[in-house]
Amino acid sequence: MHSIKQVTVVGTGVIGNGWIARFLSQGYDVFATDPDPTAEARMRSSVDRAWPALEKLGLAAGASRDRLRFDPDLAKAVASADLIQENAPEREELKRSLLAQIDQHAKPEAIIASSTSGLMPSILQADCTHPERIIIAHPFNPVYLIPLVELVGGEKTSPEVVAAAEQFYQSIQMKPLVISAEIEGHVADRLMEAIWREALHLVNDGIATTEEVDAAIIYGPGLRWALMGPFLTLHLAGGEQGMRHMLEQFGPALKLPWTKLKAPELTEKLSNQVIDGCEQQTAGHSIAGLEERRDSFLIELQQLLGKYWPGANLNGNM
């Protein structure tokens, strides 16, 4: 029922263009649509910038940028798609309306996936005639290199659609994480948000600069998290008794007021501190140059992860 040969990407911002590059690199025909008159030129430029990294990572048989088509007409773009990936801005009313339009024009067996980072699928599918084929497939930037995609079904999403989506994203070299219950922000963004809030407090309180906060992650927990994540990292910190000893020893510290999970007020002063700090950190480097460096690093890091931890966990599955 869900044989996927052609995909359509709706919305060609950073995330949409990342999806386009990944789909093309995996040998798919891709149809893209966006009402912005400058969208096609920006889209093709974005794919061209991503392509060298994808060539380094390895292209699937038949992968070609020539298999990309663009049409500003939404109905035309989604009509023949087997899977539609929606990437509109994170505004509930806009996404609900757009998904309802896609649902109206897509063929009955097509899967409709939203890249939303925070909205819940039951809300997004509420206005659709066929809500059973609406699913969240939330990726991470750069989509063409980062393998994680969070899959979340709504109250009316068919289990068959969830299973088919999981199989499809696995087939394009991603690591789908099927989340069993709806929650704002899903899983990974909630974890990143907690660190982001604490980082803002550290800068706001004059404890550390943006560069020092970044260094604290890069040269400390970030190295370990890339291999094991927070739970197994702490499991090893417990010695031979693992997490059992870790919780006995440090569990009481969870009651101490070490963290400030409520976000600080984003005042003009704090905003300027964060902006100025990031600009100082990247002085003399273009964003394009930093993206190239990031992409090369991510390719080598994933190769290293595969060498030391196949599948990124103990049993080789997500």
PDB file of C-alpha atoms in Angstrom:
ATOM      1  CA  MET A   1       0.000   0.000   0.000  1.00  0.00           C
ATOM      2  CA  HIS A   2       2.797   2.414   0.879  1.00  0.00           C
ATOM      3  CA  SER A   3       5.347   1.846  -1.867  1.00  0.00           C
ATOM      4  CA  ILE A   4       7.235   5.142  -1.956  1.00  0.00           C
ATOM      5  CA  LYS A   5       8.845   6.180  -5.230  1.00  0.00           C
ATOM      6  CA  GLN A   6       8.169   9.897  -5.486  1.00  0.00           C
ATOM      7  CA  VAL A   7       8.326  12.378  -2.624  1.00  0.00           C
ATOM      8  CA  THR A   8       7.113  15.955  -2.485  1.00  0.00           C
ATOM      9  CA  VAL A   9       8.581  18.572  -0.183  1.00  0.00           C
ATOM     10  CA  VAL A  10       6.255  21.419   0.794  1.00  0.00           C
ATOM     11  CA  GLY A  11       8.156  24.466   2.021  1.00  0.00           C
ATOM     12  CA  THR A  12      11.762  25.106   0.987  1.00  0.00           C
ATOM     13  CA  GLY A  13      13.382  26.761   3.965  1.00  0.00           C
ATOM     14  CA  VAL A  14      16.441  25.331   5.709  1.00  0.00           C
ATOM     15  CA  ILE A  15      14.668  22.132   6.809  1.00  0.00           C
ATOM     16  CA  GLY A  16      12.752  21.620   3.563  1.00  0.00           C
ATOM     17  CA  ASN A  17      15.887  22.011   1.486  1.00  0.00           C
ATOM     18  CA  GLY A  18      17.716  19.617   3.783  1.00  0.00           C
ATOM     19  CA  TRP A  19      15.010  17.013   3.154  1.00  0.00           C
ATOM     20  CA  ILE A  20      15.250  17.618  -0.603  1.00  0.00           C
ATOM     21  CA  ALA A  21      19.000  17.015  -0.569  1.00  0.00           C
ATOM     22  CA  ARG A  22      18.620  13.798   1.470  1.00  0.00           C
ATOM     23  CA  PHE A  23      15.813  12.420  -0.716  1.00  0.00           C
ATOM     24  CA  LEU A  24      17.755  13.163  -3.905  1.00  0.00           C
ATOM     25  CA  SER A  25      20.917  11.594  -2.501  1.00  0.00           C
ATOM     26  CA  GLN A  26      18.948   8.404  -1.838  1.00  0.00           C
ATOM     27  CA  GLY A  27      17.878   8.137  -5.482  1.00  0.00           C
ATOM     28  CA  TYR A  28      14.337   9.525  -5.275  1.00  0.00           C
ATOM     29  CA  ASP A  29      12.388  11.727  -7.647  1.00  0.00           C
ATOM     30  CA  VAL A  30      11.593  14.876  -5.695  1.00  0.00           C
ATOM     31  CA  PHE A  31       8.902  17.457  -6.380  1.00  0.00           C
ATOM     32  CA  ALA A  32       9.179  20.671  -4.362  1.00  0.00           C
ATOM     33  CA  THR A  33       6.695  23.497  -3.872  1.00  0.00           C
ATOM     34  CA  ASP A  34       6.752  26.879  -2.182  1.00  0.00           C
ATOM     35  CA  PRO A  35       4.729  30.045  -2.890  1.00  0.00           C
ATOM     36  CA  ASP A  36       7.773  32.346  -2.515  1.00  0.00           C
ATOM     37  CA  PRO A  37       8.884  33.556  -5.989  1.00  0.00           C
ATOM     38  CA  THR A  38      12.546  33.291  -4.921  1.00  0.00           C
ATOM     39  CA  ALA A  39      12.150  29.770  -3.540  1.00  0.00           C
ATOM     40  CA  GLU A  40      13.319  27.723  -6.513  1.00  0.00           C
ATOM     41  CA  ALA A  41      16.616  29.579  -6.918  1.00  0.00           C
ATOM     42  CA  ARG A  42      17.340  29.359  -3.199  1.00  0.00           C
ATOM     43  CA  MET A  43      16.398  25.674  -3.164  1.00  0.00           C
ATOM     44  CA  ARG A  44      18.722  24.706  -6.007  1.00  0.00           C
ATOM     45  CA  SER A  45      21.556  26.719  -4.495  1.00  0.00           C
ATOM     46  CA  SER A  46      21.043  24.999  -1.141  1.00  0.00           C
ATOM     47  CA  VAL A  47      21.072  21.543  -2.720  1.00  0.00           C
ATOM     48  CA  ASP A  48      24.244  22.414  -4.642  1.00  0.00           C
ATOM     49  CA  ARG A  49      25.966  23.440  -1.395  1.00  0.00           C
ATOM     50  CA  ALA A  50      24.954  20.184   0.324  1.00  0.00           C
ATOM     51  CA  TRP A  51      25.879  17.894  -2.575  1.00  0.00           C
ATOM     52  CA  PRO A  52      29.684  17.662  -2.003  1.00  0.00           C
ATOM     53  CA  ALA A  53      29.064  16.416   1.547  1.00  0.00           C
ATOM     54  CA  LEU A  54      26.541  13.884   0.262  1.00  0.00           C
ATOM     55  CA  GLU A  55      28.998  12.679  -2.377  1.00  0.00           C
ATOM     56  CA  LYS A  56      31.572  12.210   0.384  1.00  0.00           C
ATOM     57  CA  LEU A  57      29.044  10.299   2.475  1.00  0.00           C
ATOM     58  CA  GLY A  58      28.031   8.187  -0.536  1.00  0.00           C
ATOM     59  CA  LEU A  59      25.184   8.564  -3.011  1.00  0.00           C
ATOM     60  CA  ALA A  60      22.612   5.864  -3.723  1.00  0.00           C
ATOM     61  CA  ALA A  61      22.385   4.348  -7.183  1.00  0.00           C
ATOM     62  CA  GLY A  62      20.596   6.732  -9.528  1.00  0.00           C
ATOM     63  CA  ALA A  63      20.944   9.732  -7.222  1.00  0.00           C
ATOM     64  CA  SER A  64      20.919  12.943  -9.215  1.00  0.00           C
ATOM     65  CA  ARG A  65      20.056  16.591  -8.768  1.00  0.00           C
ATOM     66  CA  ASP A  66      18.377  16.350 -12.175  1.00  0.00           C
ATOM     67  CA  ARG A  67      15.556  14.407 -10.515  1.00  0.00           C
ATOM     68  CA  LEU A  68      14.354  17.559  -8.741  1.00  0.00           C
ATOM     69  CA  ARG A  69      11.304  19.446 -10.024  1.00  0.00           C
ATOM     70  CA  PHE A  70       9.673  22.584  -8.688  1.00  0.00           C
ATOM     71  CA  ASP A  71       6.167  23.997  -9.032  1.00  0.00           C
ATOM     72  CA  PRO A  72       4.630  26.786  -6.919  1.00  0.00           C
ATOM     73  CA  ASP A  73       1.218  25.133  -7.377  1.00  0.00           C
ATOM     74  CA  LEU A  74       0.646  23.000  -4.261  1.00  0.00           C
ATOM     75  CA  ALA A  75      -2.070  20.842  -5.835  1.00  0.00           C
ATOM     76  CA  LYS A  76       0.145  19.887  -8.783  1.00  0.00           C
ATOM     77  CA  ALA A  77       3.155  19.210  -6.599  1.00  0.00           C
ATOM     78  CA  VAL A  78       1.427  16.784  -4.225  1.00  0.00           C
ATOM     79  CA  ALA A  79      -0.935  15.058  -6.677  1.00  0.00           C
ATOM     80  CA  SER A  80       1.336  12.141  -7.607  1.00  0.00           C
ATOM     81  CA  ALA A  81       3.456  11.909  -4.450  1.00  0.00           C
ATOM     82  CA  ASP A  82       3.722   8.762  -2.362  1.00  0.00           C
ATOM     83  CA  LEU A  83       5.036  10.726   0.613  1.00  0.00           C
ATOM     84  CA  ILE A  84       4.655  14.450   1.290  1.00  0.00           C
ATOM     85  CA  GLN A  85       7.013  16.172   3.729  1.00  0.00           C
ATOM     86  CA  GLU A  86       5.569  19.455   5.045  1.00  0.00           C
ATOM     87  CA  ASN A  87       7.918  22.152   6.389  1.00  0.00           C
ATOM     88  CA  ALA A  88       5.880  25.321   6.938  1.00  0.00           C
ATOM     89  CA  PRO A  89       6.785  27.748   9.765  1.00  0.00           C
ATOM     90  CA  GLU A  90       5.862  26.674  13.302  1.00  0.00           C
ATOM     91  CA  ARG A  91       2.467  28.367  13.439  1.00  0.00           C
ATOM     92  CA  GLU A  92      -0.412  26.083  14.384  1.00  0.00           C
ATOM     93  CA  GLU A  93      -3.128  27.689  12.247  1.00  0.00           C
ATOM     94  CA  LEU A  94      -0.858  27.805   9.189  1.00  0.00           C
ATOM     95  CA  LYS A  95       0.192  24.182   9.512  1.00  0.00           C
ATOM     96  CA  ARG A  96      -3.346  22.921  10.165  1.00  0.00           C
ATOM     97  CA  SER A  97      -4.638  24.746   7.119  1.00  0.00           C
ATOM     98  CA  LEU A  98      -1.765  23.638   4.905  1.00  0.00           C
ATOM     99  CA  LEU A  99      -2.011  19.984   5.944  1.00  0.00           C
ATOM    100  CA  ALA A 100      -5.762  20.060   5.225  1.00  0.00           C
ATOM    101  CA  GLN A 101      -5.015  21.388   1.725  1.00  0.00           C
ATOM    102  CA  ILE A 102      -2.370  18.724   1.143  1.00  0.00           C
ATOM    103  CA  ASP A 103      -4.794  16.071   2.388  1.00  0.00           C
ATOM    104  CA  GLN A 104      -7.384  17.311  -0.095  1.00  0.00           C
ATOM    105  CA  HIS A 105      -5.090  17.086  -3.128  1.00  0.00           C
ATOM    106  CA  ALA A 106      -2.892  14.060  -2.295  1.00  0.00           C
ATOM    107  CA  LYS A 107      -3.790  10.602  -3.557  1.00  0.00           C
ATOM    108  CA  PRO A 108      -5.537   8.417  -0.952  1.00  0.00           C
ATOM    109  CA  GLU A 109      -2.595   6.132  -0.176  1.00  0.00           C
ATOM    110  CA  ALA A 110       0.011   8.912   0.223  1.00  0.00           C
ATOM    111  CA  ILE A 111       1.630   9.453   3.627  1.00  0.00           C
ATOM    112  CA  ILE A 112       1.669  13.071   4.837  1.00  0.00           C
ATOM    113  CA  ALA A 113       4.500  13.883   7.247  1.00  0.00           C
ATOM    114  CA  SER A 114       5.039  17.141   9.124  1.00  0.00           C
ATOM    115  CA  SER A 115       8.496  18.297  10.191  1.00  0.00           C
ATOM    116  CA  THR A 116       7.100  20.207  13.164  1.00  0.00           C
ATOM    117  CA  SER A 117       9.509  20.473  16.079  1.00  0.00           C
ATOM    118  CA  GLY A 118       6.945  21.228  18.759  1.00  0.00           C
ATOM    119  CA  LEU A 119       3.311  20.821  17.703  1.00  0.00           C
ATOM    120  CA  MET A 120       1.396  17.622  18.408  1.00  0.00           C
ATOM    121  CA  PRO A 121      -0.028  15.476  15.590  1.00  0.00           C
ATOM    122  CA  SER A 122      -3.575  15.215  16.973  1.00  0.00           C
ATOM    123  CA  ILE A 123      -3.851  18.988  16.692  1.00  0.00           C
ATOM    124  CA  LEU A 124      -2.327  19.123  13.215  1.00  0.00           C
ATOM    125  CA  GLN A 125      -4.544  16.364  11.789  1.00  0.00           C
ATOM    126  CA  ALA A 126      -7.772  17.811  13.213  1.00  0.00           C
ATOM    127  CA  ASP A 127      -8.917  19.515   9.983  1.00  0.00           C
ATOM    128  CA  CYS A 128      -7.972  16.684   7.609  1.00  0.00           C
ATOM    129  CA  THR A 129     -10.449  14.439   5.839  1.00  0.00           C
ATOM    130  CA  HIS A 130      -8.002  11.530   6.147  1.00  0.00           C
ATOM    131  CA  PRO A 131      -6.255  12.157   9.486  1.00  0.00           C
ATOM    132  CA  GLU A 132      -5.167   8.520   9.635  1.00  0.00           C
ATOM    133  CA  ARG A 133      -2.315   9.221   7.192  1.00  0.00           C
ATOM    134  CA  ILE A 134      -0.912  12.276   9.040  1.00  0.00           C
ATOM    135  CA  ILE A 135       2.299  11.722  11.018  1.00  0.00           C
ATOM    136  CA  ILE A 136       5.065  13.845  12.466  1.00  0.00           C
ATOM    137  CA  ALA A 137       8.531  13.161  11.075  1.00  0.00           C
ATOM    138  CA  HIS A 138      10.738  15.667  12.874  1.00  0.00           C
ATOM    139  CA  PRO A 139      14.352  15.864  11.629  1.00  0.00           C
ATOM    140  CA  PHE A 140      17.429  17.755  12.807  1.00  0.00           C
ATOM    141  CA  ASN A 141      19.586  20.246  10.960  1.00  0.00           C
ATOM    142  CA  PRO A 142      21.387  19.520   8.680  1.00  0.00           C
ATOM    143  CA  VAL A 143      18.706  17.053   7.608  1.00  0.00           C
ATOM    144  CA  TYR A 144      20.866  15.637   4.819  1.00  0.00           C
ATOM    145  CA  LEU A 145      23.472  14.418   7.341  1.00  0.00           C
ATOM    146  CA  ILE A 146      21.865  14.013  10.792  1.00  0.00           C
ATOM    147  CA  PRO A 147      20.173  10.586  10.917  1.00  0.00           C
ATOM    148  CA  LEU A 148      17.668  11.062  13.753  1.00  0.00           C
ATOM    149  CA  VAL A 149      14.006  11.548  12.808  1.00  0.00           C
ATOM    150  CA  GLU A 150      11.310  11.519  15.488  1.00  0.00           C
ATOM    151  CA  LEU A 151       8.082   9.834  14.389  1.00  0.00           C
ATOM    152  CA  VAL A 152       4.888  10.620  16.274  1.00  0.00           C
ATOM    153  CA  GLY A 153       1.373   9.540  15.384  1.00  0.00           C
ATOM    154  CA  GLY A 154      -1.752  11.366  16.512  1.00  0.00           C
ATOM    155  CA  GLU A 155      -4.960   9.979  18.003  1.00  0.00           C
ATOM    156  CA  LYS A 156      -6.256   9.144  14.527  1.00  0.00           C
ATOM    157  CA  THR A 157      -2.995   8.104  12.849  1.00  0.00           C
ATOM    158  CA  SER A 158      -3.074   4.562  11.519  1.00  0.00           C
ATOM    159  CA  PRO A 159      -0.517   2.153  13.053  1.00  0.00           C
ATOM    160  CA  GLU A 160       0.119   0.975   9.496  1.00  0.00           C
ATOM    161  CA  VAL A 161       1.181   4.490   8.511  1.00  0.00           C
ATOM    162  CA  VAL A 162       3.559   4.696  11.474  1.00  0.00           C
ATOM    163  CA  ALA A 163       5.113   1.354  10.518  1.00  0.00           C
ATOM    164  CA  ALA A 164       5.386   2.318   6.848  1.00  0.00           C
ATOM    165  CA  ALA A 165       6.977   5.659   7.748  1.00  0.00           C
ATOM    166  CA  GLU A 166       9.489   3.957  10.025  1.00  0.00           C
ATOM    167  CA  GLN A 167      10.460   1.578   7.242  1.00  0.00           C
ATOM    168  CA  PHE A 168      10.773   4.395   4.708  1.00  0.00           C
ATOM    169  CA  TYR A 169      12.987   6.635   6.842  1.00  0.00           C
ATOM    170  CA  GLN A 170      15.196   3.671   7.696  1.00  0.00           C
ATOM    171  CA  SER A 171      15.549   3.044   3.960  1.00  0.00           C
ATOM    172  CA  ILE A 172      16.960   6.547   3.428  1.00  0.00           C
ATOM    173  CA  GLN A 173      19.704   5.941   6.008  1.00  0.00           C
ATOM    174  CA  MET A 174      17.961   7.597   8.957  1.00  0.00           C
ATOM    175  CA  LYS A 175      17.426   6.478  12.551  1.00  0.00           C
ATOM    176  CA  PRO A 176      13.677   6.769  13.188  1.00  0.00           C
ATOM    177  CA  LEU A 177      12.681   7.087  16.828  1.00  0.00           C
ATOM    178  CA  VAL A 178       9.014   6.125  17.173  1.00  0.00           C
ATOM    179  CA  ILE A 179       7.630   8.080  20.130  1.00  0.00           C
ATOM    180  CA  SER A 180       4.771   6.281  21.836  1.00  0.00           C
ATOM    181  CA  ALA A 181       2.949   9.326  23.249  1.00  0.00           C
ATOM    182  CA  GLU A 182       2.351  12.880  22.093  1.00  0.00           C
ATOM    183  CA  ILE A 183       4.126  15.680  23.934  1.00  0.00           C
ATOM    184  CA  GLU A 184       5.061  19.229  22.961  1.00  0.00           C
ATOM    185  CA  GLY A 185       8.634  19.307  21.653  1.00  0.00           C
ATOM    186  CA  HIS A 186       8.819  15.493  21.326  1.00  0.00           C
ATOM    187  CA  VAL A 187      12.011  14.085  22.948  1.00  0.00           C
ATOM    188  CA  ALA A 188      15.254  15.519  21.579  1.00  0.00           C
ATOM    189  CA  ASP A 189      14.102  19.133  21.474  1.00  0.00           C
ATOM    190  CA  ARG A 190      12.976  18.929  25.094  1.00  0.00           C
ATOM    191  CA  LEU A 191      16.455  17.748  26.075  1.00  0.00           C
ATOM    192  CA  MET A 192      18.142  20.471  24.018  1.00  0.00           C
ATOM    193  CA  GLU A 193      15.746  23.082  25.406  1.00  0.00           C
ATOM    194  CA  ALA A 194      16.709  22.217  28.989  1.00  0.00           C
ATOM    195  CA  ILE A 195      20.396  22.782  28.227  1.00  0.00           C
ATOM    196  CA  TRP A 196      19.596  25.934  26.240  1.00  0.00           C
ATOM    197  CA  ARG A 197      17.673  27.456  29.154  1.00  0.00           C
ATOM    198  CA  GLU A 198      20.465  26.690  31.602  1.00  0.00           C
ATOM    199  CA  ALA A 199      23.031  28.102  29.153  1.00  0.00           C
ATOM    200  CA  LEU A 200      21.093  31.368  28.949  1.00  0.00           C
ATOM    201  CA  HIS A 201      21.062  31.624  32.757  1.00  0.00           C
ATOM    202  CA  LEU A 202      24.840  31.074  32.904  1.00  0.00           C
ATOM    203  CA  VAL A 203      25.397  33.905  30.412  1.00  0.00           C
ATOM    204  CA  ASN A 204      22.764  36.156  31.994  1.00  0.00           C
ATOM    205  CA  ASP A 205      24.233  35.695  35.483  1.00  0.00           C
ATOM    206  CA  GLY A 206      27.765  36.454  34.291  1.00  0.00           C
ATOM    207  CA  ILE A 207      29.011  32.951  35.076  1.00  0.00           C
ATOM    208  CA  ALA A 208      30.245  32.102  31.572  1.00  0.00           C
ATOM    209  CA  THR A 209      30.440  33.533  28.066  1.00  0.00           C
ATOM    210  CA  THR A 210      28.816  31.857  25.067  1.00  0.00           C
ATOM    211  CA  GLU A 211      32.250  30.550  24.078  1.00  0.00           C
ATOM    212  CA  GLU A 212      32.860  29.081  27.531  1.00  0.00           C
ATOM    213  CA  VAL A 213      29.452  27.399  27.591  1.00  0.00           C
ATOM    214  CA  ASP A 214      30.130  25.862  24.182  1.00  0.00           C
ATOM    215  CA  ALA A 215      33.575  24.691  25.300  1.00  0.00           C
ATOM    216  CA  ALA A 216      32.039  23.076  28.384  1.00  0.00           C
ATOM    217  CA  ILE A 217      29.903  20.880  26.134  1.00  0.00           C
ATOM    218  CA  ILE A 218      32.369  20.321  23.266  1.00  0.00           C
ATOM    219  CA  TYR A 219      35.271  19.117  25.418  1.00  0.00           C
ATOM    220  CA  GLY A 220      33.219  17.501  28.174  1.00  0.00           C
ATOM    221  CA  PRO A 221      29.852  15.740  28.073  1.00  0.00           C
ATOM    222  CA  GLY A 222      29.378  16.286  24.332  1.00  0.00           C
ATOM    223  CA  LEU A 223      32.183  13.853  23.534  1.00  0.00           C
ATOM    224  CA  ARG A 224      30.605  11.128  25.636  1.00  0.00           C
ATOM    225  CA  TRP A 225      27.012  11.881  24.650  1.00  0.00           C
ATOM    226  CA  ALA A 226      27.908  11.409  20.981  1.00  0.00           C
ATOM    227  CA  LEU A 227      28.601   7.759  21.750  1.00  0.00           C
ATOM    228  CA  MET A 228      26.415   6.815  24.691  1.00  0.00           C
ATOM    229  CA  GLY A 229      23.847   9.492  25.504  1.00  0.00           C
ATOM    230  CA  PRO A 230      23.174  10.761  29.055  1.00  0.00           C
ATOM    231  CA  PHE A 231      21.976   7.523  30.648  1.00  0.00           C
ATOM    232  CA  LEU A 232      24.818   5.200  29.637  1.00  0.00           C
ATOM    233  CA  THR A 233      27.363   7.966  30.274  1.00  0.00           C
ATOM    234  CA  LEU A 234      26.198   8.095  33.907  1.00  0.00           C
ATOM    235  CA  HIS A 235      25.901   4.289  34.047  1.00  0.00           C
ATOM    236  CA  LEU A 236      29.649   4.072  33.409  1.00  0.00           C
ATOM    237  CA  ALA A 237      30.283   6.841  35.950  1.00  0.00           C
ATOM    238  CA  GLY A 238      28.882   4.507  38.609  1.00  0.00           C
ATOM    239  CA  GLY A 239      31.785   2.091  38.250  1.00  0.00           C
ATOM    240  CA  GLU A 240      31.221  -1.654  38.456  1.00  0.00           C
ATOM    241  CA  GLN A 241      27.761  -1.209  39.993  1.00  0.00           C
ATOM    242  CA  GLY A 242      26.788   1.199  37.225  1.00  0.00           C
ATOM    243  CA  MET A 243      23.611   3.241  37.530  1.00  0.00           C
ATOM    244  CA  ARG A 244      22.710   1.586  40.855  1.00  0.00           C
ATOM    245  CA  HIS A 245      25.729   3.183  42.543  1.00  0.00           C
ATOM    246  CA  MET A 246      25.298   6.395  40.561  1.00  0.00           C
ATOM    247  CA  LEU A 247      21.764   6.936  41.881  1.00  0.00           C
ATOM    248  CA  GLU A 248      22.714   6.032  45.451  1.00  0.00           C
ATOM    249  CA  GLN A 249      25.680   8.402  45.397  1.00  0.00           C
ATOM    250  CA  PHE A 250      24.349  11.351  43.454  1.00  0.00           C
ATOM    251  CA  GLY A 251      20.576  10.907  43.555  1.00  0.00           C
ATOM    252  CA  PRO A 252      20.194  13.269  46.543  1.00  0.00           C
ATOM    253  CA  ALA A 253      21.907  16.031  44.517  1.00  0.00           C
ATOM    254  CA  LEU A 254      18.813  16.136  42.291  1.00  0.00           C
ATOM    255  CA  LYS A 255      17.086  17.948  45.164  1.00  0.00           C
ATOM    256  CA  LEU A 256      19.727  20.681  45.217  1.00  0.00           C
ATOM    257  CA  PRO A 257      19.017  23.945  43.349  1.00  0.00           C
ATOM    258  CA  TRP A 258      21.805  23.467  40.811  1.00  0.00           C
ATOM    259  CA  THR A 259      19.702  24.209  37.761  1.00  0.00           C
ATOM    260  CA  LYS A 260      17.225  26.891  36.747  1.00  0.00           C
ATOM    261  CA  LEU A 261      14.939  25.160  34.286  1.00  0.00           C
ATOM    262  CA  LYS A 262      12.604  28.135  34.001  1.00  0.00           C
ATOM    263  CA  ALA A 263      13.949  30.262  31.175  1.00  0.00           C
ATOM    264  CA  PRO A 264      15.336  33.704  32.015  1.00  0.00           C
ATOM    265  CA  GLU A 265      13.616  36.744  30.595  1.00  0.00           C
ATOM    266  CA  LEU A 266      15.099  37.428  27.176  1.00  0.00           C
ATOM    267  CA  THR A 267      15.972  41.054  27.847  1.00  0.00           C
ATOM    268  CA  GLU A 268      17.721  43.297  25.342  1.00  0.00           C
ATOM    269  CA  LYS A 269      20.873  43.036  27.432  1.00  0.00           C
ATOM    270  CA  LEU A 270      20.839  39.212  27.426  1.00  0.00           C
ATOM    271  CA  SER A 271      20.002  39.084  23.719  1.00  0.00           C
ATOM    272  CA  ASN A 272      22.954  41.351  22.934  1.00  0.00           C
ATOM    273  CA  GLN A 273      25.275  39.276  25.131  1.00  0.00           C
ATOM    274  CA  VAL A 274      24.303  36.102  23.263  1.00  0.00           C
ATOM    275  CA  ILE A 275      24.441  37.700  19.815  1.00  0.00           C
ATOM    276  CA  ASP A 276      27.750  39.479  20.461  1.00  0.00           C
ATOM    277  CA  GLY A 277      29.260  36.341  21.953  1.00  0.00           C
ATOM    278  CA  CYS A 278      28.336  34.189  18.955  1.00  0.00           C
ATOM    279  CA  GLU A 279      29.601  36.815  16.524  1.00  0.00           C
ATOM    280  CA  GLN A 280      32.912  37.053  18.381  1.00  0.00           C
ATOM    281  CA  GLN A 281      33.241  33.260  18.347  1.00  0.00           C
ATOM    282  CA  THR A 282      32.784  33.170  14.571  1.00  0.00           C
ATOM    283  CA  ALA A 283      34.689  36.338  13.659  1.00  0.00           C
ATOM    284  CA  GLY A 284      36.561  35.874  10.397  1.00  0.00           C
ATOM    285  CA  HIS A 285      34.534  32.829   9.379  1.00  0.00           C
ATOM    286  CA  SER A 286      31.601  32.829   6.955  1.00  0.00           C
ATOM    287  CA  ILE A 287      28.454  30.844   7.747  1.00  0.00           C
ATOM    288  CA  ALA A 288      29.036  28.837   4.543  1.00  0.00           C
ATOM    289  CA  GLY A 289      32.561  28.000   5.673  1.00  0.00           C
ATOM    290  CA  LEU A 290      31.333  26.957   9.102  1.00  0.00           C
ATOM    291  CA  GLU A 291      28.657  24.762   7.509  1.00  0.00           C
ATOM    292  CA  GLU A 292      31.286  23.007   5.390  1.00  0.00           C
ATOM    293  CA  ARG A 293      33.417  22.381   8.465  1.00  0.00           C
ATOM    294  CA  ARG A 294      30.362  21.107  10.383  1.00  0.00           C
ATOM    295  CA  ASP A 295      29.363  18.766   7.551  1.00  0.00           C
ATOM    296  CA  SER A 296      32.837  17.257   7.227  1.00  0.00           C
ATOM    297  CA  PHE A 297      32.950  16.732  10.990  1.00  0.00           C
ATOM    298  CA  LEU A 298      29.520  15.074  11.051  1.00  0.00           C
ATOM    299  CA  ILE A 299      30.478  12.651   8.291  1.00  0.00           C
ATOM    300  CA  GLU A 300      33.669  11.576  10.074  1.00  0.00           C
ATOM    301  CA  LEU A 301      31.903  11.439  13.446  1.00  0.00           C
ATOM    302  CA  GLN A 302      29.193   9.124  12.106  1.00  0.00           C
ATOM    303  CA  GLN A 303      31.857   6.901  10.569  1.00  0.00           C
ATOM    304  CA  LEU A 304      33.599   6.806  13.958  1.00  0.00           C
ATOM    305  CA  LEU A 305      30.311   6.068  15.726  1.00  0.00           C
ATOM    306  CA  GLY A 306      29.680   3.166  13.363  1.00  0.00           C
ATOM    307  CA  LYS A 307      33.163   1.808  14.102  1.00  0.00           C
ATOM    308  CA  TYR A 308      32.862   1.886  17.890  1.00  0.00           C
ATOM    309  CA  TRP A 309      29.128   1.526  18.451  1.00  0.00           C
ATOM    310  CA  PRO A 310      27.326  -0.061  15.469  1.00  0.00           C
ATOM    311  CA  GLY A 311      23.768   1.196  15.244  1.00  0.00           C
ATOM    312  CA  ALA A 312      24.523   3.630  18.098  1.00  0.00           C
ATOM    313  CA  ASN A 313      23.261   1.267  20.796  1.00  0.00           C
ATOM    314  CA  LEU A 314      23.813  -2.162  22.292  1.00  0.00           C
ATOM    315  CA  ASN A 315      21.561  -4.237  20.067  1.00  0.00           C
ATOM    316  CA  GLY A 316      22.139  -2.419  16.783  1.00  0.00           C
ATOM    317  CA  ASN A 317      18.604  -0.988  16.566  1.00  0.00           C
ATOM    318  CA  MET A 318      17.185   2.411  17.439  1.00  0.00           C
TER     319      MET A 318
END
